[in-house]
Amino acid sequence: MEVNSIADVITAVAVASLPIIITYLSKWLKGNKQVETLVSVLPTLAKDAVVAMQKLGVTEAIEGVAKKTRAVQIVAKALSDLGFNEANEVTLANAVEAAYAQLKADGTLDAYPQATKPDDKQEEIAKAEVELAKIKEQEVAAQKQLDDLKGTQN
């Protein structure tokens, strides 16, 4: 093949590199399909994880950060089960936060009243009330014994 001009050289290089370019483009498109699938599935998984954590919060006193962390773990596990092994934690956390904000705005999360940790003071008050009730029972029993003793003395 005789090279007559620069255009012939460029054409020859382009024809020779065409299979490499096609291979690269096919991999890139395949990667984008995975990203497209991830983008379409992630909001649904995040919403489900947020709702699951809210439902769990009805019976257990779970704080906000713990709920978020568990929701991110749920989403990561679900994505792993779907074949997405490399998931960015920041992306998952952002998806969970966005799902929480949307569900909160919709009023969906209002259906799940959250359990709260008993206040330490409230716990102490409850224990003190139990002790007071025991002492009052002992006082009543002691008063009854005293009345019985006075009755047998007369």
Coordinates of N, CA, C and O in Angstrom, one line a residue:
M1 N 0.8 -1.2 0.0 CA 0.0 0.0 0.0 C 0.9 1.2 0.0 O 1.8 1.4 0.8
E2 N 0.7 2.1 -0.9 CA 1.5 3.3 -1.1 C 0.7 4.5 -0.4 O -0.5 4.6 -0.6
V3 N 1.4 5.2 0.4 CA 0.8 6.3 1.1 C 1.0 7.6 0.2 O 2.1 8.0 -0.1
N4 N -0.2 8.1 -0.3 CA -0.1 9.3 -1.2 C -0.4 10.6 -0.5 O 0.0 11.6 -0.9
S5 N -1.2 10.5 0.6 CA -1.5 11.7 1.3 C -1.8 11.4 2.8 O -1.9 10.3 3.2
I6 N -1.9 12.5 3.5 CA -2.2 12.4 4.9 C -3.6 11.8 5.1 O -3.8 11.0 6.0
A7 N -4.5 12.1 4.2 CA -5.9 11.6 4.3 C -5.9 10.0 4.3 O -6.6 9.4 5.0
D8 N -5.0 9.5 3.4 CA -4.9 8.0 3.3 C -4.4 7.4 4.6 O -4.8 6.4 5.0
V9 N -3.4 8.1 5.2 CA -2.9 7.6 6.5 C -3.9 7.7 7.6 O -4.1 6.7 8.3
I10 N -4.7 8.7 7.7 CA -5.7 8.9 8.7 C -6.8 7.8 8.5 O -7.3 7.1 9.4
T11 N -7.2 7.6 7.2 CA -8.2 6.6 6.9 C -7.7 5.2 7.3 O -8.4 4.4 7.9
A12 N -6.4 4.9 7.0 CA -5.9 3.6 7.3 C -5.8 3.4 8.8 O -6.1 2.3 9.3
V13 N -5.4 4.4 9.6 CA -5.4 4.3 11.0 C -6.8 4.1 11.6 O -7.0 3.3 12.5
A14 N -7.7 4.8 11.1 CA -9.1 4.7 11.6 C -9.7 3.3 11.3 O -10.3 2.7 12.2
V15 N -9.4 2.8 10.1 CA -9.9 1.5 9.8 C -9.3 0.4 10.7 O -9.9 -0.5 11.1
A16 N -8.0 0.6 10.9 CA -7.3 -0.4 11.8 C -7.7 -0.3 13.2 O -7.7 -1.4 13.9
S17 N -8.1 0.8 13.7 CA -8.5 1.0 15.1 C -10.0 0.8 15.3 O -10.4 0.8 16.5
L18 N -10.7 0.6 14.3 CA -12.2 0.5 14.4 C -12.6 -0.7 15.3 O -13.5 -0.5 16.2
P19 N -12.0 -1.9 15.2 CA -12.4 -2.9 16.1 C -12.1 -2.6 17.6 O -12.9 -3.0 18.5
I20 N -11.0 -1.9 17.9 CA -10.7 -1.5 19.3 C -11.7 -0.5 19.8 O -12.2 -0.6 20.9
I21 N -12.1 0.4 19.0 CA -13.1 1.4 19.4 C -14.4 0.8 19.6 O -15.1 1.1 20.6
I22 N -14.8 -0.1 18.7 CA -16.1 -0.8 18.9 C -16.2 -1.6 20.2 O -17.1 -1.6 20.9
T23 N -15.1 -2.3 20.5 CA -15.0 -3.1 21.7 C -15.1 -2.1 22.9 O -15.9 -2.4 23.9
Y24 N -14.4 -1.0 22.9 CA -14.5 -0.1 24.0 C -15.9 0.5 24.2 O -16.4 0.6 25.3
L25 N -16.5 0.9 23.1 CA -17.9 1.4 23.1 C -18.9 0.4 23.6 O -19.8 0.7 24.4
S26 N -18.7 -0.9 23.2 CA -19.7 -1.9 23.7 C -19.5 -2.1 25.2 O -20.5 -2.2 25.9
K27 N -18.3 -2.1 25.7 CA -18.1 -2.1 27.2 C -18.7 -0.9 27.9 O -19.3 -1.0 28.9
W28 N -18.5 0.3 27.3 CA -19.0 1.5 27.9 C -20.5 1.5 27.9 O -21.1 1.8 28.9
L29 N -21.1 1.0 26.8 CA -22.6 1.0 26.8 C -23.1 0.0 27.8 O -24.1 0.2 28.5
K30 N -22.4 -1.2 27.9 CA -22.9 -2.2 28.9 C -22.8 -1.6 30.3 O -23.6 -1.8 31.1
G31 N -21.7 -0.9 30.6 CA -21.5 -0.3 31.9 C -22.6 0.7 32.2 O -23.1 0.9 33.3
N32 N -23.0 1.5 31.2 CA -24.0 2.5 31.3 C -25.4 1.8 31.6 O -26.2 2.4 32.3
K33 N -25.6 0.6 31.0 CA -26.8 -0.1 31.3 C -26.9 -0.5 32.7 O -28.0 -0.4 33.3
Q34 N -25.8 -0.9 33.3 CA -25.8 -1.2 34.7 C -26.0 0.0 35.5 O -26.8 -0.1 36.5
V35 N -25.4 1.1 35.2 CA -25.7 2.4 35.9 C -27.1 2.8 35.8 O -27.8 3.2 36.7
E36 N -27.7 2.6 34.6 CA -29.1 3.0 34.3 C -30.0 2.1 35.2 O -30.9 2.6 35.8
T37 N -29.7 0.8 35.3 CA -30.4 -0.1 36.1 C -30.3 0.3 37.6 O -31.3 0.3 38.3
L38 N -29.1 0.6 38.0 CA -28.9 1.0 39.4 C -29.7 2.3 39.7 O -30.3 2.3 40.8
V39 N -29.6 3.2 38.8 CA -30.4 4.5 39.0 C -31.9 4.3 39.1 O -32.6 4.9 39.9
S40 N -32.4 3.3 38.3 CA -33.8 3.1 38.3 C -34.2 2.2 39.6 O -35.4 2.4 40.0
V41 N -33.4 1.4 40.1 CA -33.7 0.5 41.2 C -33.5 1.1 42.5 O -34.2 0.9 43.5
L42 N -32.4 2.0 42.6 CA -32.0 2.5 43.9 C -33.1 3.3 44.7 O -33.2 3.1 45.9
P43 N -33.8 4.2 44.1 CA -34.8 4.9 44.8 C -35.9 4.0 45.5 O -36.3 4.2 46.6
T44 N -36.3 2.9 44.7 CA -37.3 2.0 45.3 C -36.7 1.2 46.5 O -37.4 1.1 47.5
L45 N -35.5 0.8 46.3 CA -34.8 0.1 47.4 C -34.7 1.0 48.6 O -34.9 0.5 49.8
A46 N -34.3 2.2 48.4 CA -34.1 3.1 49.5 C -35.4 3.4 50.2 O -35.4 3.4 51.5
K47 N -36.5 3.6 49.5 CA -37.8 3.8 50.1 C -38.2 2.6 50.9 O -38.7 2.8 52.1
D48 N -38.0 1.4 50.4 CA -38.4 0.2 51.1 C -37.6 0.1 52.4 O -38.1 -0.3 53.5
A49 N -36.3 0.4 52.3 CA -35.4 0.3 53.5 C -35.8 1.4 54.6 O -35.9 1.1 55.8
V50 N -36.2 2.6 54.2 CA -36.6 3.6 55.1 C -37.9 3.2 55.8 O -38.1 3.3 57.0
V51 N -38.9 2.7 55.0 CA -40.1 2.2 55.6 C -39.9 1.1 56.6 O -40.5 1.0 57.6
A52 N -39.0 0.2 56.2 CA -38.7 -1.0 57.1 C -38.2 -0.5 58.4 O -38.5 -1.0 59.5
M53 N -37.3 0.5 58.3 CA -36.7 1.0 59.6 C -37.7 1.8 60.4 O -37.7 1.7 61.6
Q54 N -38.6 2.5 59.7 CA -39.7 3.2 60.5 C -40.6 2.2 61.2 O -41.0 2.4 62.3
K55 N -40.9 1.1 60.5 CA -41.7 0.1 61.1 C -41.0 -0.5 62.3 O -41.7 -0.8 63.3
L56 N -39.7 -0.8 62.2 CA -39.0 -1.3 63.3 C -38.9 -0.3 64.4 O -39.0 -0.7 65.6
G57 N -38.9 0.9 64.1 CA -38.9 2.0 65.1 C -40.2 2.1 66.0 O -40.2 2.7 67.0
V58 N -41.2 1.4 65.5 CA -42.5 1.4 66.3 C -42.3 0.6 67.5 O -42.9 0.9 68.6
T59 N -41.6 -0.5 67.4 CA -41.5 -1.4 68.5 C -40.1 -1.3 69.3 O -40.1 -1.6 70.4
E60 N -39.1 -0.8 68.6 CA -37.8 -0.6 69.2 C -37.4 0.9 69.2 O -37.7 1.6 68.2
A61 N -36.8 1.3 70.2 CA -36.3 2.7 70.3 C -35.0 2.8 69.5 O -33.9 2.6 70.1
I62 N -35.1 3.2 68.3 CA -33.9 3.3 67.4 C -33.8 4.8 67.1 O -34.7 5.4 66.7
E63 N -32.6 5.3 67.2 CA -32.3 6.7 66.9 C -32.1 6.9 65.4 O -31.9 6.0 64.7
G64 N -32.2 8.2 65.0 CA -32.1 8.5 63.6 C -30.9 8.0 62.9 O -31.0 7.5 61.8
V65 N -29.7 8.2 63.5 CA -28.5 7.8 62.8 C -28.4 6.3 62.7 O -28.0 5.7 61.7
A66 N -28.9 5.6 63.7 CA -28.9 4.1 63.7 C -29.8 3.6 62.6 O -29.5 2.7 61.9
K67 N -31.0 4.3 62.5 CA -31.9 3.9 61.4 C -31.3 4.1 60.0 O -31.5 3.2 59.2
K68 N -30.7 5.2 59.8 CA -30.1 5.5 58.5 C -29.0 4.5 58.2 O -29.0 4.0 57.1
T69 N -28.2 4.2 59.2 CA -27.1 3.2 58.9 C -27.7 1.9 58.6 O -27.2 1.2 57.6
R70 N -28.7 1.5 59.3 CA -29.3 0.2 59.0 C -30.0 0.2 57.7 O -29.9 -0.8 56.9
A71 N -30.6 1.3 57.3 CA -31.3 1.4 56.0 C -30.2 1.3 54.9 O -30.5 0.7 53.9
V72 N -29.1 2.0 55.0 CA -28.0 1.9 54.0 C -27.5 0.5 53.9 O -27.3 0.0 52.8
Q73 N -27.4 -0.2 55.0 CA -27.0 -1.6 55.0 C -28.0 -2.5 54.3 O -27.6 -3.4 53.5
I74 N -29.3 -2.2 54.5 CA -30.3 -3.0 53.8 C -30.2 -2.8 52.3 O -30.3 -3.7 51.5
V75 N -30.0 -1.5 51.9 CA -29.9 -1.2 50.4 C -28.7 -1.8 49.8 O -28.8 -2.4 48.8
A76 N -27.6 -1.8 50.6 CA -26.3 -2.4 50.1 C -26.5 -3.9 49.9 O -26.0 -4.5 48.9
K77 N -27.2 -4.5 50.8 CA -27.4 -6.0 50.8 C -28.3 -6.3 49.6 O -28.1 -7.3 48.8
A78 N -29.4 -5.5 49.4 CA -30.3 -5.8 48.3 C -29.6 -5.6 46.9 O -29.8 -6.4 46.0
L79 N -28.7 -4.6 46.8 CA -28.0 -4.4 45.6 C -27.0 -5.5 45.4 O -26.8 -5.9 44.2
S80 N -26.4 -6.0 46.4 CA -25.4 -7.1 46.3 C -26.2 -8.3 45.8 O -25.7 -9.1 45.0
D81 N -27.4 -8.5 46.3 CA -28.2 -9.7 45.9 C -28.6 -9.6 44.4 O -28.8 -10.6 43.8
L82 N -28.7 -8.3 43.9 CA -29.0 -8.1 42.5 C -27.8 -8.1 41.6 O -27.9 -8.0 40.4
G83 N -26.6 -8.3 42.2 CA -25.4 -8.4 41.4 C -24.6 -7.1 41.3 O -23.6 -7.1 40.6
F84 N -25.0 -6.1 42.0 CA -24.2 -4.9 42.1 C -23.2 -5.0 43.3 O -23.6 -4.7 44.4
N85 N -22.0 -5.4 43.0 CA -21.1 -5.6 44.1 C -20.4 -4.4 44.6 O -20.0 -4.3 45.7
E86 N -20.2 -3.4 43.7 CA -19.5 -2.2 44.1 C -20.6 -1.1 44.2 O -21.0 -0.5 43.2
A87 N -20.9 -0.8 45.4 CA -21.9 0.3 45.6 C -21.2 1.4 46.5 O -20.6 1.0 47.6
N88 N -21.3 2.6 46.1 CA -20.7 3.7 46.9 C -21.5 4.0 48.1 O -22.7 4.3 48.0
E89 N -20.9 4.0 49.3 CA -21.7 4.2 50.5 C -22.3 5.6 50.5 O -23.4 5.8 51.0
V90 N -21.6 6.6 50.0 CA -22.2 8.0 50.0 C -23.4 8.0 49.1 O -24.4 8.7 49.5
T91 N -23.3 7.4 48.0 CA -24.5 7.3 47.1 C -25.7 6.7 47.7 O -26.8 7.2 47.6
L92 N -25.4 5.6 48.4 CA -26.5 4.9 49.1 C -27.1 5.7 50.2 O -28.3 5.8 50.4
A93 N -26.2 6.4 51.0 CA -26.7 7.2 52.1 C -27.5 8.4 51.5 O -28.6 8.8 52.1
N94 N -27.1 9.0 50.4 CA -27.9 10.1 49.8 C -29.2 9.6 49.3 O -30.2 10.3 49.4
A95 N -29.2 8.4 48.7 CA -30.5 7.8 48.3 C -31.5 7.6 49.5 O -32.7 7.8 49.4
V96 N -30.9 7.1 50.6 CA -31.8 6.8 51.8 C -32.3 8.2 52.3 O -33.5 8.3 52.7
E97 N -31.4 9.2 52.4 CA -31.9 10.5 52.8 C -32.9 11.1 51.9 O -33.9 11.7 52.4
A98 N -32.7 11.0 50.6 CA -33.7 11.5 49.7 C -35.1 10.7 49.8 O -36.1 11.4 49.8
A99 N -35.0 9.4 50.0 CA -36.2 8.7 50.2 C -36.9 9.1 51.5 O -38.1 9.2 51.5
Y100 N -36.1 9.3 52.6 CA -36.7 9.7 53.8 C -37.4 11.0 53.7 O -38.5 11.2 54.2
A101 N -36.7 12.0 53.0 CA -37.3 13.3 52.9 C -38.6 13.2 52.1 O -39.6 13.9 52.4
Q102 N -38.6 12.4 51.0 CA -39.8 12.3 50.2 C -41.0 11.7 51.0 O -42.1 12.1 50.9
L103 N -40.6 10.6 51.7 CA -41.7 9.9 52.5 C -42.2 10.8 53.6 O -43.4 10.7 54.0
K104 N -41.3 11.5 54.2 CA -41.7 12.4 55.3 C -42.6 13.5 54.7 O -43.7 13.9 55.3
A105 N -42.3 14.1 53.6 CA -43.1 15.1 52.9 C -44.5 14.6 52.5 O -45.5 15.3 52.6
D106 N -44.5 13.3 52.1 CA -45.7 12.7 51.6 C -46.6 12.4 52.8 O -47.8 12.1 52.7
G107 N -46.1 12.3 54.0 CA -46.8 11.9 55.2 C -46.9 10.4 55.4 O -47.5 9.9 56.3
T108 N -46.2 9.7 54.6 CA -46.2 8.2 54.7 C -45.6 7.7 56.0 O -46.1 6.8 56.6
L109 N -44.6 8.4 56.5 CA -43.9 8.0 57.7 C -44.7 8.3 59.0 O -44.4 7.8 60.1
D110 N -45.7 9.2 58.8 CA -46.5 9.6 60.0 C -47.3 8.4 60.5 O -47.8 8.4 61.6
A111 N -47.5 7.4 59.7 CA -48.3 6.2 60.1 C -47.6 5.4 61.1 O -48.2 4.5 61.7
Y112 N -46.3 5.6 61.3 CA -45.5 4.8 62.2 C -45.0 5.6 63.4 O -44.0 6.2 63.3
P113 N -45.8 5.6 64.5 CA -45.3 6.3 65.7 C -44.1 5.6 66.2 O -44.0 4.4 66.4
Q114 N -43.1 6.4 66.6 CA -41.8 5.9 67.0 C -41.7 5.7 68.5 O -42.2 6.5 69.3
A115 N -41.2 4.6 68.8 CA -40.9 4.3 70.2 C -39.8 5.1 70.7 O -38.9 5.4 69.9
T116 N -39.8 5.5 72.0 CA -38.7 6.3 72.5 C -38.1 5.6 73.7 O -38.7 4.8 74.3
K117 N -36.8 5.9 73.9 CA -36.2 5.4 75.0 C -36.7 6.0 76.3 O -37.0 7.2 76.3
P118 N -36.9 5.2 77.3 CA -37.4 5.8 78.5 C -36.3 6.7 79.1 O -35.2 6.4 79.1
D119 N -36.8 7.9 79.5 CA -35.9 8.8 80.1 C -35.3 8.3 81.4 O -36.0 7.6 82.2
D120 N -34.0 8.5 81.7 CA -33.4 8.0 82.9 C -34.1 8.5 84.1 O -34.3 7.7 85.1
K121 N -34.5 9.7 84.1 CA -35.3 10.3 85.3 C -36.6 9.6 85.4 O -37.0 9.3 86.6
Q122 N -37.3 9.3 84.3 CA -38.6 8.6 84.4 C -38.4 7.2 85.0 O -39.2 6.7 85.7
E123 N -37.3 6.6 84.6 CA -37.0 5.2 85.1 C -36.8 5.3 86.6 O -37.3 4.4 87.4
E124 N -36.0 6.3 87.1 CA -35.7 6.4 88.5 C -37.0 6.7 89.2 O -37.2 6.2 90.3
I125 N -37.9 7.6 88.7 CA -39.2 7.9 89.3 C -40.0 6.6 89.4 O -40.6 6.4 90.5
A126 N -40.0 5.8 88.4 CA -40.8 4.6 88.4 C -40.3 3.6 89.5 O -41.1 3.0 90.2
K127 N -39.0 3.5 89.6 CA -38.4 2.7 90.6 C -38.7 3.2 92.0 O -39.1 2.4 92.9
A128 N -38.7 4.5 92.2 CA -39.0 5.1 93.5 C -40.4 4.9 93.8 O -40.8 4.6 95.0
E129 N -41.3 5.0 92.9 CA -42.7 4.7 93.1 C -43.0 3.3 93.5 O -43.8 3.0 94.4
V130 N -42.3 2.4 92.9 CA -42.4 1.0 93.3 C -41.9 0.7 94.7 O -42.6 0.1 95.5
E131 N -40.8 1.4 95.1 CA -40.3 1.2 96.4 C -41.2 1.9 97.4 O -41.5 1.3 98.5
L132 N -41.8 3.0 97.1 CA -42.8 3.7 98.0 C -44.0 2.8 98.2 O -44.5 2.7 99.3
A133 N -44.5 2.2 97.1 CA -45.6 1.3 97.3 C -45.3 0.1 98.2 O -46.1 -0.3 99.0
K134 N -44.1 -0.4 98.1 CA -43.7 -1.5 99.0 C -43.6 -1.1 100.4 O -44.1 -1.8 101.3
I135 N -43.1 0.1 100.6 CA -43.0 0.7 102.0 C -44.4 0.9 102.6 O -44.7 0.6 103.7
K136 N -45.3 1.4 101.7 CA -46.7 1.6 102.2 C -47.4 0.3 102.6 O -48.1 0.2 103.6
E137 N -47.1 -0.7 101.8 CA -47.6 -2.1 102.1 C -47.1 -2.5 103.4 O -47.8 -3.1 104.3
Q138 N -45.8 -2.3 103.6 CA -45.2 -2.7 104.9 C -45.8 -1.9 106.1 O -46.0 -2.5 107.2
E139 N -46.1 -0.7 105.9 CA -46.7 0.2 106.9 C -48.1 -0.3 107.2 O -48.4 -0.4 108.4
V140 N -48.8 -0.7 106.2 CA -50.2 -1.2 106.4 C -50.1 -2.5 107.2 O -50.9 -2.7 108.2
A141 N -49.2 -3.3 106.8 CA -49.0 -4.6 107.5 C -48.6 -4.4 109.0 O -49.1 -5.0 109.9
A142 N -47.7 -3.4 109.2 CA -47.2 -3.1 110.6 C -48.3 -2.5 111.4 O -48.5 -2.9 112.6
Q143 N -49.1 -1.7 110.8 CA -50.3 -1.1 111.5 C -51.3 -2.1 111.9 O -51.9 -2.1 113.0
K144 N -51.5 -3.1 111.0 CA -52.4 -4.2 111.3 C -51.9 -5.0 112.4 O -52.7 -5.4 113.3
Q145 N -50.6 -5.3 112.4 CA -50.1 -6.1 113.5 C -50.2 -5.3 114.9 O -50.5 -5.9 115.9
L146 N -50.0 -4.0 114.8 CA -50.1 -3.2 116.0 C -51.5 -3.2 116.5 O -51.8 -3.3 117.7
D147 N -52.5 -3.0 115.6 CA -53.9 -3.1 116.0 C -54.3 -4.4 116.6 O -55.0 -4.5 117.5
D148 N -53.7 -5.5 116.0 CA -54.0 -6.8 116.5 C -53.5 -7.0 117.9 O -54.1 -7.6 118.8
L149 N -52.3 -6.5 118.1 CA -51.6 -6.6 119.4 C -52.4 -5.7 120.5 O -52.6 -6.1 121.6
K150 N -52.9 -4.6 120.1 CA -53.7 -3.7 121.0 C -55.0 -4.4 121.3 O -55.5 -4.3 122.4
G151 N -55.6 -5.1 120.3 CA -56.8 -5.8 120.5 C -56.7 -6.9 121.4 O -57.6 -7.2 122.2
T152 N -55.6 -7.7 121.4 CA -55.5 -8.8 122.3 C -55.1 -8.3 123.7 O -55.3 -9.1 124.7
Q153 N -54.6 -7.1 123.8 CA -54.2 -6.6 125.1 C -55.4 -6.2 125.9 O -55.5 -6.3 127.1
N154 N -56.4 -5.7 125.2 CA -57.6 -5.2 125.9 C -58.5 -6.4 126.3 O -58.9 -7.1 126.7

